Amino acid sequence: MMRFMLLFSRQGKLRLQKWYLATSDKERKKMVRELMQVVLARKPKMCSFLEWRDLKVVYKRYASLYFCCAIEGQDNELITLELIHRYVELLDKYFGSVCELDIIFNFEKAYFILDEFLMGGDVQDTSKKSVLKAIEQADLLQEDESPRSVLEEMGLA
Amino acid sequence: MRGLAVFISDIRNCKSKEAEIKRINKELANIRSKFKGDKALDGYSKKKYVCKLLFIFLLGHDIDFGHMEAVNLLSSNRYTEKQIGYLFISVLVNSNSELIRLINNAIKNDLASRNPTFMGLALHCIASVGSREMAEAFAGEIPKVLVAGDTMDSVKQSAALCLLRLYRTSPDLVPMGDWTSRVVHLLNDQHLGVVTAATSLITTLAQKNPEEFKTSVSLAVSRLSRIVTSASTDLQDYTYYFVPAPWLSVKLLRLLQCYPPPDPAVRGRLTECLETILNKAQEPPKSKKVQHSNAKNAVLFEAISLIIHHDSEPNLLVRACNQLGQFLQHRETNLRYLALESMCTLASSEFSHEAVKTHIETVINALKTERDVSVRQRAVDLLYAMCDRSNAPQIVAEMLSYLETADYSIREEIVLKVAILAEKYAVDYTWYVDTILNLIRIAGDYVSEEVWYRVIQIVINRDDVQGCAAKTVFEALQAPACHENLVKVGGYILGEFGNLIAGDPRSSPLIQFHLLHSKFHLCSVPTRALLLSTYIKFVNLFPEVKPTIQDVLRSDSQLRNADVELQQRAVEYLRLSTVASTDILATVLEEMPPFPERESSILAKLKKKKGPSTVTDLEDTKRDRSVDVNGGPEPAPASTSAVSTPSPSADLLGLGAAPPAPAGPPPSSGGSGLLVDVFSDSASVVAPLAPGSEDNFARFVCKNNGVLFENQLLQIGLKSEFRQNLGRMFIFYGNKTSTQFLNFTPTLICSDDLQPNLNLQTKPVDPTVEGGAQVQQVVNIECVSDFTEAPVLNIQFRYGGTFQNVSVQLPITLNKFFQPTEMASQDFFQRWKQLSNPQQEVQNIFKAKHPMDTEVTKAKIIGFGSALLEEVDPNPANFVGAGIIHTKTTQIGCLLRLEPNLQAQMYRLTLRTSKEAVSQRLCELLSAQF
């Protein structure tokens, strides 16, 4: 089971965090700080896995963003690495060649996509199509609503 | 949401941290006023502000409001508003009970809505928060959603994982029932997404309830078989870079690891699958993309894990090993890392251990050439795992040489591993001592106390290596700059066994002394203290150097040393050397007795570092193997005591020394016992407590000497004395018959609970007790912390042709470490009041079991160890006492008050101490006395 997933930039700015086990705010901050330091210090050609506390950490860098997952002792490292890749593909497909700014400005979308893909620390569906279909459906719902929202905003509703 | 985008841009444009915080505070104030304002906010604005709060939270700021607004959004009919509400809750809410009830209401509505999108959101929220309250509310509902015939696939997937989350946090709240068998059949579902989600759930459920989910094995095998034999396009979107359903394959293989190898019919099919997976690894890749090889190898590694888990198909194990061997030299660092890791477990299988060993050169090479420390770490682990008697010298040598350049972060662990291997596989103890001294030379700073304590224990326990050890340390100390740990080991060993090399004029007593003393001034206080003890030992060993040593002790730098410990040692040792006769000196400074064998403290330390499971498993399996494979049988521990006659092949680490918790009736109330000390006949079980043992035990609470046990054959007498947290007990075993007792073996057993709190040390007794004779055993006792249970003394011996087995509780009780404290009435009541916390007081009202005699009562309170305070209690009929319980870690003040009621023939006993457990135990012990 995945314990948490972090997205952070090369400058050490956290862009997304998802925790799959109840963890206090204080502990979260401490773990994020510690782990970012460890991962950012690693050189390019190094292996994508490392032991950290009692967990295994799997990370990969895409452009300026690090995707970093903490998994448990018996979990499969390589499949986790590909899980990161699949998530990047999903973001890419949704945003159309995704970049860090997309994730900053549409962080809620990044969350929604992740939630369609993973739940409670396990893969929910690995099919790119199913995941994107779910997201697109949601977007359609949003568009249906939009005109109304605009009207409401203008106080006409 | 334009407002949000503007805000995010603003934040990004901030030039400094201060500007950012200022902007955020402004926004927070704005949102707060909007939320508090009189005008009701519409859904869109609420959504926007909640989203801004979320963003601020993600920047690392604390958010303490907005929860209510987010909860309001949950009941919106608009999807996006609902969605943002749920997102906020899943990211920010931990378990605020007030809110949870409201959230649960919203979730309940959405679950009942039959709108799949809303249901999905609700299930996600449950899975994200996952608190107990949520489990209480929904754990019964979700299984129904999961197995209902009309549930949409996407909802089934969410329901499966949601249930999994609830089961992980609150397994007791998830009711097993009819749904379980229907969940198992989801493995057959048409929709691969459903199967993927369900497999995760089934795996976790099966780990806890293997019987109920047994049928999942054959279903999983057939599903797996269909996947691995499918063409790469069959599974459409579930094929990932030409690998069919890699996630699902990995999960199915993981599920199968919850079970032993299946029945022959299923087993054949599974073996085919595993062979297919291994074969595919040899096929040319279908794509050059790393994703292809990663996904393929993810399945391969999981298959290898299953093969290792089954550990029953030699053919598959060897193939797996060869495959990993190829990966060891792969250009992908990730694969090298995983191959090293996976081989570690393979090394512990008897079928593949030899195959793993053939890769030793590659692994050693990895240690030398890998650029990534985490890979080198794996190489060290593997070398440790593959080590056995045949390759130990090579592996230890390589690890030692690696240690010279090793990363600081892993040095200590390597030191521990080298120390363990050197000890475990030492055929020749000079090699062992050499190795440890090398360790100290190369990485002295990383050699923990446990390591150098251990070398001393081993040298002391083994006559055959002492001379050689003395010679080795003497030579090592010649180096101009020695590590302080070497000085410690050298000082200790020469102090004990320097006489064994004193015949050689090159290492005469005086030379030995000067050599050690040349290091003295560079050492820290503890080492100097140790050296002073060595010097006084020299005075005994070598009368000729006595004047020289006395001069040293007499010098101002010793006698007037600012450090009180050093000064005291110097003064006492000087005095001892002057006043004591040779006989007394020889007795006081006698050679150290052998240490009791127990689990190696080094191994314990490594376990602590690495987590217990990894190390023990490795060790245990390796023990088994060394018997089977290497043909070098390790005899079961001999029936004589492990301490007095250590056989060279017996397990040095004392791993075998403690047999598993004895079967049969538990020796003490605490359940399983752990041998802390000498033992013999490891096959036999510890007898239940002898009848009447409880009564005898109670009699010793207030006294220290007497007969503890007696039957027709054996009498056990005790004499003991206690001071502060230390004690010494003499146990006398009398043979009442005219026939010899053979294999006479007393064992002290401390339960797991007791062991950390009470240290018992003793030497073994002669295994033969002549008819009519009495043997004596001394137990040194140290109270580390307060304790409740009593140790058990188990005695096993042969009398005539019969095996005798007796257990009695040894009356070492907490009150033995009492020091009485006298105090005036005023002080007593002042302290009494200070200890008025309800946890500090324990009271017992009980009926008198003995005649109520004032003098006897007084004697008992004094015997109990506390001071009896006269004229303190306003009622002269009452008794009050005070004292301090001394433990190594702390001192606990205790006050007691006993109020007799002659008419009712009752007592009321009140104990007040600063520690609840202490009050409790003392009250129990003392109540039984009246």
XYZ file of C-alpha atoms in Angstrom, chain A residues 1 17-18 20 22-23 28-29 42 45-49 51 60 74 76-79 81-83 85-86 89 101 104-105 107-108 111-112 115 118-120 122-130 138 141-142 145 148-149 152-153, chain B residues 5 8-9 12 44 51 54-55 58 60 62 78-80 83 87 91 94 123-124 127-128 157-158 161-162 164-165 168 191 193 200 237-238 240-241 246-247 250-251 254 291 294 297-298 301-302 333-334 337-338 341 372 374 378:
110
model
C 0.000 0.000 0.000
C 0.696 15.921 -1.324
C -1.571 12.995 -0.799
C -3.086 7.559 2.577
C -3.756 9.373 8.998
C -0.726 11.474 9.897
C 3.635 15.446 7.759
C 5.644 18.637 7.601
C 20.651 12.551 -5.051
C 22.051 8.499 -12.516
C 21.329 7.098 -9.120
C 18.829 4.401 -8.493
C 15.190 5.432 -8.133
C 14.656 3.564 -4.896
C 15.195 3.022 2.068
C 11.370 9.971 -10.519
C 6.545 -5.733 0.561
C 6.809 -3.650 -5.694
C 9.216 -0.833 -6.528
C 9.155 -1.112 -10.298
C 5.394 -1.128 -10.587
C 7.777 3.639 -10.699
C 5.416 2.911 -13.569
C 2.506 4.088 -11.490
C 4.723 7.353 -15.032
C 1.108 6.507 -15.660
C 0.808 10.387 -18.696
C 2.552 25.659 -13.986
C 0.220 24.916 -9.739
C -2.758 26.666 -11.265
C -3.929 21.831 -8.402
C -7.478 20.698 -7.773
C -5.913 15.965 -7.236
C -9.019 14.793 -9.056
C -8.037 10.323 -6.999
C -5.429 5.826 -6.790
C -7.620 5.372 -3.768
C -6.607 4.618 -0.215
C -3.959 1.338 -4.027
C -4.505 1.480 -7.765
C -8.141 1.871 -8.611
C -7.908 1.623 -12.331
C -4.893 1.436 -14.579
C -6.700 2.101 -17.804
C -5.873 5.541 -19.141
C -9.185 5.650 -20.906
C -11.331 4.908 -17.853
C -16.850 15.664 -14.461
C -20.870 18.546 -15.596
C -18.891 21.624 -14.751
C -23.129 24.503 -14.584
C -25.544 29.429 -14.284
C -22.605 30.287 -12.109
C -25.315 33.957 -10.216
C -22.110 35.861 -9.965
C -5.978 32.101 -10.615
C -2.107 32.119 -7.305
C -0.398 34.528 -9.726
C 3.959 33.523 -7.475
C -19.724 29.535 -6.335
C -10.304 26.453 -2.920
C -6.824 24.748 0.174
C -4.138 26.384 -1.883
C -0.781 23.374 0.355
C 2.437 24.959 4.059
C -2.097 26.188 8.830
C -23.690 21.099 -8.215
C -21.063 18.560 -8.933
C -18.084 20.936 -8.893
C -16.225 18.015 -5.506
C -11.419 17.656 -1.744
C -7.011 16.957 2.436
C -8.327 14.383 10.278
C -16.506 6.760 -1.207
C -13.339 8.720 -1.884
C -11.256 6.373 2.073
C -9.328 9.605 2.584
C -13.896 -0.243 -7.777
C -14.207 2.658 -5.354
C -10.777 0.200 -2.083
C -12.850 2.190 0.358
C -10.017 -1.899 2.207
C -9.122 1.397 3.818
C -6.986 -1.399 7.557
C -13.944 -5.603 -16.060
C -10.466 -2.400 -13.391
C -6.069 -5.411 -3.362
C -6.199 -0.406 -22.492
C -4.963 -2.631 -19.695
C 0.884 -1.145 -20.655
C 3.742 -0.718 -23.115
C 1.164 -5.531 -15.165
C -0.550 -3.994 -12.116
C 1.668 -7.999 -9.600
C -1.363 -7.902 -7.328
C 1.050 -10.797 -4.193
C 8.425 1.593 -19.291
C 10.072 -1.835 -15.991
C 10.377 -6.765 -14.661
C 7.932 -5.620 -12.028
C 10.318 -9.644 -9.501
C 6.912 -10.312 -7.991
C 20.926 0.828 -11.701
C 17.387 0.100 -10.618
C 19.507 -2.644 -6.841
C 16.459 -4.875 -6.964
C 17.710 -7.010 -2.710
C 25.149 4.891 -5.527
C 21.965 2.702 -1.621
C 22.232 -3.691 -0.780
